């Protein structure tokens, strides 16, 4: 079977390599010619430290069954077209520019009886109200007669891509029962996880709700953390004891919520609901988006305790990626913190062991002479930070812990002033 994959990002590219390893002939399409050239030369354009990424890529090169191109005409030869382009939000509203471009170009190239599979995350009813009408209009074909549509939202996160891609259950929305068996075949080749078949809109709703559920629960943990600070209680002890009781799973408070999906999907869901205002989503989003400002407030308070105005301080910020041990910087909470520091003209330096732009300096260099270490991302590389060395380098012994990364007792014993989110 010949498949096309449109959009070679964190979803499309792993999928390309995986299907190639399952002996599918793959037409891999992307608008970015620089990325196409790199891939043709056997160079990974991103996520170089993603587990198994290099191995799957090398195997696909050996299989010689992937064509990288920017031309949609190749779709004429394919039976299945998987769409994995980004669906960002701009000002809380979906921006479907990339989706529209992909759908419009594939519409004029699809052959009869082909199946268009949307893996991108869409607001509920987008496939029914936008994708299908656009394809019918431009192709003059009729859905469920001349072509079919499926919605199979991706469920992978950087750092665990192949582990999740090949094991997670998948929800498969189909436009017609006629494509159930072929969709089962292709997704059985992708994952050992359970496959659940539903209608198109249910599939879109499951995806946006599951990530909204996560965002709201993180916001709850963040709000409890702030309450615990006021009460002089350690939120991490509270969380541990709550989670000991069955059916409870309080998520982790932290320095903010970044990434390519959790900050975005709640707005995709909310944008699809017209008659009701989803206040919980709006409130959760504002709580999570405010966590970098909360980290700033903790630093300001700690410096004040040391009789230092933050305006005269120099902050050493550890971590820029949106999550530990990843080089993915999309919606980085550290970027939000930097915006606050710039507004308030506070000096700072950033280190990140994985993000190229911030791995040129060393932790020692940015600590030297700084007044406050701020941990924003729990990269494992920071685990072996030598407190004795830090004491010699830093001019004011303050540690702000945005991810419950350090041991407060140990830090305090070493003579530092420690303030963590939810544990001051
Ligand atoms: N975060 C917290 N507290 C938590 C969990 C996460 O502050 O308890 C923060 C992280 O630091 C990060 C952000 O939220 O900045 C997002 O983290 P994440 O763990 O949700 O990671 P994502 O967004 O890369 O991946 C999630 C995953 N969903 C789950 O783990 C349940 C992934 O499986 C989904 O496929 C992915 O969203 C997606 O694409 O929807």
Short mmCIF file of N, CA and C in Angstrom, two decimals, residues 46-145:
data_model
loop_
_atom_site.label_atom_id
_atom_site.label_comp_id
_atom_site.label_asym_id
_atom_site.label_seq_id
_atom_site.Cartn_x
_atom_site.Cartn_y
_atom_site.Cartn_z
N UNK A 46 15.47 17.78 13.11
CA UNK A 46 15.22 18.21 14.50
C UNK A 46 15.17 16.97 15.39
N UNK A 47 14.98 17.18 16.70
CA UNK A 47 14.81 16.10 17.69
C UNK A 47 15.91 15.05 17.54
N UNK A 48 17.14 15.55 17.40
CA UNK A 48 18.27 14.62 17.19
C UNK A 48 18.48 13.72 18.40
N UNK A 49 18.01 14.16 19.57
CA UNK A 49 18.27 13.30 20.74
C UNK A 49 17.02 12.50 21.12
N UNK A 50 16.03 12.48 20.20
CA UNK A 50 14.80 11.71 20.46
C UNK A 50 15.14 10.22 20.43
N UNK A 51 14.81 9.45 21.48
CA UNK A 51 15.13 8.02 21.48
C UNK A 51 14.58 7.31 20.22
N UNK A 52 15.41 6.49 19.61
CA UNK A 52 15.06 5.63 18.46
C UNK A 52 14.88 6.42 17.15
N UNK A 53 14.90 7.74 17.23
CA UNK A 53 14.64 8.54 16.02
C UNK A 53 15.70 8.23 14.95
N UNK A 54 16.99 8.27 15.39
CA UNK A 54 18.09 8.04 14.42
C UNK A 54 17.98 6.63 13.84
N UNK A 55 17.65 5.66 14.73
CA UNK A 55 17.61 4.26 14.26
C UNK A 55 16.51 4.07 13.21
N UNK A 56 15.33 4.60 13.50
CA UNK A 56 14.22 4.45 12.54
C UNK A 56 14.53 5.18 11.23
N UNK A 57 15.20 6.32 11.36
CA UNK A 57 15.56 7.10 10.16
C UNK A 57 16.54 6.29 9.31
N UNK A 58 17.56 5.75 9.98
CA UNK A 58 18.58 4.97 9.25
C UNK A 58 17.92 3.79 8.54
N UNK A 59 17.00 3.12 9.24
CA UNK A 59 16.31 1.96 8.64
C UNK A 59 15.50 2.38 7.41
N UNK A 60 14.88 3.55 7.52
CA UNK A 60 14.06 3.99 6.37
C UNK A 60 14.96 4.32 5.18
N UNK A 61 16.15 4.82 5.46
CA UNK A 61 17.08 5.12 4.36
C UNK A 61 17.52 3.81 3.69
N UNK A 62 17.72 2.79 4.50
CA UNK A 62 18.11 1.48 3.93
C UNK A 62 16.95 0.88 3.11
N UNK A 63 15.72 1.08 3.61
CA UNK A 63 14.57 0.50 2.91
C UNK A 63 14.34 1.16 1.55
N UNK A 64 14.86 2.39 1.42
CA UNK A 64 14.71 3.12 0.15
C UNK A 64 13.24 3.13 -0.31
N UNK A 65 12.31 3.32 0.63
CA UNK A 65 10.89 3.34 0.24
C UNK A 65 10.20 4.64 0.65
N UNK A 66 11.04 5.70 0.85
CA UNK A 66 10.45 7.01 1.17
C UNK A 66 10.92 8.03 0.13
N UNK A 67 9.95 8.76 -0.44
CA UNK A 67 10.28 9.85 -1.36
C UNK A 67 9.96 11.16 -0.63
N UNK A 68 10.97 12.02 -0.45
CA UNK A 68 10.73 13.33 0.18
C UNK A 68 10.51 14.36 -0.91
N UNK A 69 9.40 15.09 -0.80
CA UNK A 69 9.10 16.06 -1.85
C UNK A 69 8.20 17.17 -1.30
N UNK A 70 8.12 18.24 -2.06
CA UNK A 70 7.14 19.27 -1.66
C UNK A 70 5.96 19.26 -2.63
N UNK A 71 6.02 18.36 -3.61
CA UNK A 71 4.98 18.35 -4.65
C UNK A 71 3.83 17.40 -4.33
N UNK A 72 2.63 17.94 -4.35
CA UNK A 72 1.44 17.16 -4.01
C UNK A 72 1.02 16.22 -5.14
N UNK A 73 1.58 16.44 -6.34
CA UNK A 73 1.17 15.61 -7.48
C UNK A 73 1.42 14.12 -7.18
N UNK A 74 2.40 13.85 -6.35
CA UNK A 74 2.73 12.44 -6.05
C UNK A 74 1.55 11.73 -5.38
N UNK A 75 0.62 12.52 -4.85
CA UNK A 75 -0.50 11.92 -4.12
C UNK A 75 -1.38 11.09 -5.05
N UNK A 76 -1.31 11.42 -6.35
CA UNK A 76 -2.14 10.69 -7.34
C UNK A 76 -1.89 9.18 -7.27
N UNK A 77 -0.68 8.82 -6.76
CA UNK A 77 -0.33 7.38 -6.73
C UNK A 77 -0.71 6.73 -5.41
N UNK A 78 -1.22 7.54 -4.43
CA UNK A 78 -1.34 6.95 -3.08
C UNK A 78 -2.80 6.60 -2.73
N UNK A 79 -2.92 5.62 -1.81
CA UNK A 79 -4.24 5.14 -1.39
C UNK A 79 -4.69 5.86 -0.10
N UNK A 80 -3.70 6.17 0.75
CA UNK A 80 -4.00 6.79 2.05
C UNK A 80 -3.17 8.07 2.14
N UNK A 81 -3.80 9.18 2.55
CA UNK A 81 -3.05 10.43 2.72
C UNK A 81 -3.19 10.87 4.18
N UNK A 82 -2.08 10.84 4.91
CA UNK A 82 -2.12 11.22 6.34
C UNK A 82 -1.71 12.68 6.45
N UNK A 83 -2.52 13.48 7.14
CA UNK A 83 -2.24 14.92 7.28
C UNK A 83 -1.83 15.20 8.73
N UNK A 84 -0.58 15.68 8.88
CA UNK A 84 -0.10 15.96 10.26
C UNK A 84 0.56 17.34 10.26
N UNK A 85 -0.19 18.33 9.83
CA UNK A 85 0.33 19.71 9.86
C UNK A 85 -0.07 20.36 11.19
N UNK A 86 0.60 21.45 11.52
CA UNK A 86 0.32 22.09 12.81
C UNK A 86 -1.00 22.86 12.77
N UNK A 87 -1.68 22.85 13.89
CA UNK A 87 -2.96 23.60 14.00
C UNK A 87 -2.87 24.50 15.23
N UNK A 88 -2.10 25.58 15.10
CA UNK A 88 -1.86 26.46 16.26
C UNK A 88 -3.09 27.31 16.59
N UNK A 89 -3.00 28.02 17.70
CA UNK A 89 -4.05 29.01 18.00
C UNK A 89 -3.40 30.38 17.96
N UNK A 90 -4.18 31.36 17.51
CA UNK A 90 -3.70 32.74 17.57
C UNK A 90 -4.76 33.53 18.33
N UNK A 91 -4.38 34.08 19.46
CA UNK A 91 -5.36 34.81 20.29
C UNK A 91 -6.54 33.93 20.65
N UNK A 92 -6.27 32.74 21.13
CA UNK A 92 -7.28 31.77 21.61
C UNK A 92 -8.16 31.21 20.49
N UNK A 93 -7.91 31.57 19.25
CA UNK A 93 -8.73 31.03 18.14
C UNK A 93 -7.87 30.12 17.25
N UNK A 94 -8.48 29.02 16.70
CA UNK A 94 -7.68 28.14 15.84
C UNK A 94 -7.17 28.87 14.61
N UNK A 95 -5.96 28.52 14.21
CA UNK A 95 -5.43 29.05 12.94
C UNK A 95 -5.21 27.85 12.04
N UNK A 96 -6.07 27.67 11.03
CA UNK A 96 -6.03 26.48 10.17
C UNK A 96 -5.36 26.76 8.83
N UNK A 97 -4.46 27.73 8.83
CA UNK A 97 -3.80 28.11 7.55
C UNK A 97 -3.05 26.91 6.96
N UNK A 98 -2.29 26.23 7.79
CA UNK A 98 -1.50 25.09 7.29
C UNK A 98 -2.43 23.95 6.86
N UNK A 99 -3.49 23.74 7.63
CA UNK A 99 -4.47 22.69 7.30
C UNK A 99 -5.15 23.01 5.98
N UNK A 100 -5.56 24.25 5.82
CA UNK A 100 -6.25 24.67 4.59
C UNK A 100 -5.34 24.46 3.38
N UNK A 101 -4.08 24.83 3.54
CA UNK A 101 -3.13 24.69 2.42
C UNK A 101 -2.97 23.20 2.07
N UNK A 102 -2.81 22.37 3.09
CA UNK A 102 -2.60 20.93 2.83
C UNK A 102 -3.84 20.31 2.20
N UNK A 103 -5.01 20.63 2.76
CA UNK A 103 -6.27 20.03 2.26
C UNK A 103 -6.55 20.51 0.83
N UNK A 104 -6.34 21.78 0.59
CA UNK A 104 -6.64 22.33 -0.75
C UNK A 104 -5.73 21.71 -1.81
N UNK A 105 -4.47 21.49 -1.47
CA UNK A 105 -3.55 20.91 -2.46
C UNK A 105 -3.78 19.41 -2.63
N UNK A 106 -4.16 18.74 -1.54
CA UNK A 106 -4.38 17.29 -1.72
C UNK A 106 -5.69 17.06 -2.47
N UNK A 107 -6.65 17.97 -2.29
CA UNK A 107 -7.97 17.78 -2.90
C UNK A 107 -7.87 17.67 -4.43
N UNK A 108 -6.97 18.44 -5.01
CA UNK A 108 -6.88 18.43 -6.48
C UNK A 108 -5.95 17.33 -7.00
N UNK A 109 -5.49 16.49 -6.05
CA UNK A 109 -4.57 15.42 -6.48
C UNK A 109 -5.02 14.02 -6.08
N UNK A 110 -6.03 13.92 -5.18
CA UNK A 110 -6.37 12.59 -4.68
C UNK A 110 -7.03 11.75 -5.79
N UNK A 111 -6.74 10.46 -5.73
CA UNK A 111 -7.39 9.56 -6.70
C UNK A 111 -8.66 8.99 -6.06
N UNK A 112 -9.53 8.42 -6.86
CA UNK A 112 -10.80 7.90 -6.34
C UNK A 112 -10.55 6.77 -5.34
N UNK A 113 -11.42 6.69 -4.35
CA UNK A 113 -11.38 5.65 -3.32
C UNK A 113 -10.22 5.83 -2.34
N UNK A 114 -9.53 6.97 -2.42
CA UNK A 114 -8.46 7.16 -1.41
C UNK A 114 -9.07 7.63 -0.09
N UNK A 115 -8.27 7.51 0.96
CA UNK A 115 -8.71 7.88 2.32
C UNK A 115 -7.81 9.00 2.84
N UNK A 116 -8.44 10.10 3.25
CA UNK A 116 -7.69 11.23 3.85
C UNK A 116 -7.77 11.06 5.36
N UNK A 117 -6.63 10.92 6.02
CA UNK A 117 -6.59 10.69 7.47
C UNK A 117 -5.99 11.93 8.15
N UNK A 118 -6.78 12.59 8.99
CA UNK A 118 -6.28 13.79 9.69
C UNK A 118 -5.71 13.37 11.04
N UNK A 119 -4.40 13.53 11.22
CA UNK A 119 -3.78 13.25 12.53
C UNK A 119 -3.61 14.53 13.34
N UNK A 120 -3.71 15.67 12.69
CA UNK A 120 -3.59 16.94 13.42
C UNK A 120 -4.76 17.07 14.41
N UNK A 121 -4.52 17.81 15.49
CA UNK A 121 -5.58 18.03 16.48
C UNK A 121 -6.48 19.15 15.97
N UNK A 122 -7.80 18.87 15.89
CA UNK A 122 -8.75 19.85 15.35
C UNK A 122 -9.85 20.10 16.38
N UNK A 123 -10.41 21.30 16.34
CA UNK A 123 -11.59 21.58 17.16
C UNK A 123 -12.72 20.68 16.69
N UNK A 124 -13.54 20.19 17.61
CA UNK A 124 -14.66 19.32 17.20
C UNK A 124 -15.47 19.94 16.07
N UNK A 125 -15.87 19.08 15.11
CA UNK A 125 -16.70 19.47 13.96
C UNK A 125 -15.92 20.15 12.84
N UNK A 126 -14.59 20.30 12.99
CA UNK A 126 -13.80 20.94 11.91
C UNK A 126 -13.75 20.03 10.67
N UNK A 127 -13.61 18.72 10.87
CA UNK A 127 -13.54 17.82 9.71
C UNK A 127 -14.85 17.84 8.94
N UNK A 128 -15.95 17.78 9.71
CA UNK A 128 -17.28 17.74 9.08
C UNK A 128 -17.60 19.08 8.40
N UNK A 129 -17.29 20.16 9.06
CA UNK A 129 -17.73 21.48 8.57
C UNK A 129 -16.73 22.20 7.68
N UNK A 130 -15.45 21.72 7.71
CA UNK A 130 -14.45 22.45 6.90
C UNK A 130 -13.68 21.51 5.97
N UNK A 131 -13.11 20.45 6.54
CA UNK A 131 -12.22 19.59 5.74
C UNK A 131 -12.99 18.91 4.60
N UNK A 132 -14.09 18.25 4.94
CA UNK A 132 -14.82 17.51 3.90
C UNK A 132 -15.39 18.45 2.84
N UNK A 133 -16.08 19.54 3.22
CA UNK A 133 -16.58 20.45 2.18
C UNK A 133 -15.49 21.01 1.28
N UNK A 134 -14.32 21.29 1.86
CA UNK A 134 -13.22 21.85 1.05
C UNK A 134 -12.75 20.82 0.02
N UNK A 135 -12.60 19.58 0.46
CA UNK A 135 -12.13 18.54 -0.48
C UNK A 135 -13.18 18.31 -1.58
N UNK A 136 -14.47 18.26 -1.18
CA UNK A 136 -15.53 18.02 -2.18
C UNK A 136 -15.56 19.14 -3.21
N UNK A 137 -15.43 20.38 -2.71
CA UNK A 137 -15.53 21.53 -3.61
C UNK A 137 -14.37 21.52 -4.63
N UNK A 138 -13.16 21.29 -4.15
CA UNK A 138 -11.99 21.40 -5.02
C UNK A 138 -11.76 20.15 -5.88
N UNK A 139 -12.22 19.01 -5.37
CA UNK A 139 -11.96 17.76 -6.13
C UNK A 139 -13.16 17.37 -6.98
N UNK A 140 -14.31 18.01 -6.70
CA UNK A 140 -15.57 17.62 -7.35
C UNK A 140 -15.88 16.14 -7.09
N UNK A 141 -15.33 15.59 -6.03
CA UNK A 141 -15.63 14.21 -5.64
C UNK A 141 -16.60 14.25 -4.47
N UNK A 142 -17.25 13.14 -4.17
CA UNK A 142 -18.23 13.08 -3.09
C UNK A 142 -17.70 12.20 -1.97
N UNK A 143 -17.77 12.72 -0.74
CA UNK A 143 -17.26 11.92 0.37
C UNK A 143 -18.12 10.65 0.52
N UNK A 144 -17.46 9.57 0.89
CA UNK A 144 -18.09 8.24 1.11
C UNK A 144 -18.60 7.61 -0.18
N UNK A 145 -18.35 8.27 -1.29
CA UNK A 145 -18.62 7.65 -2.60
C UNK A 145 -17.30 7.58 -3.37
#
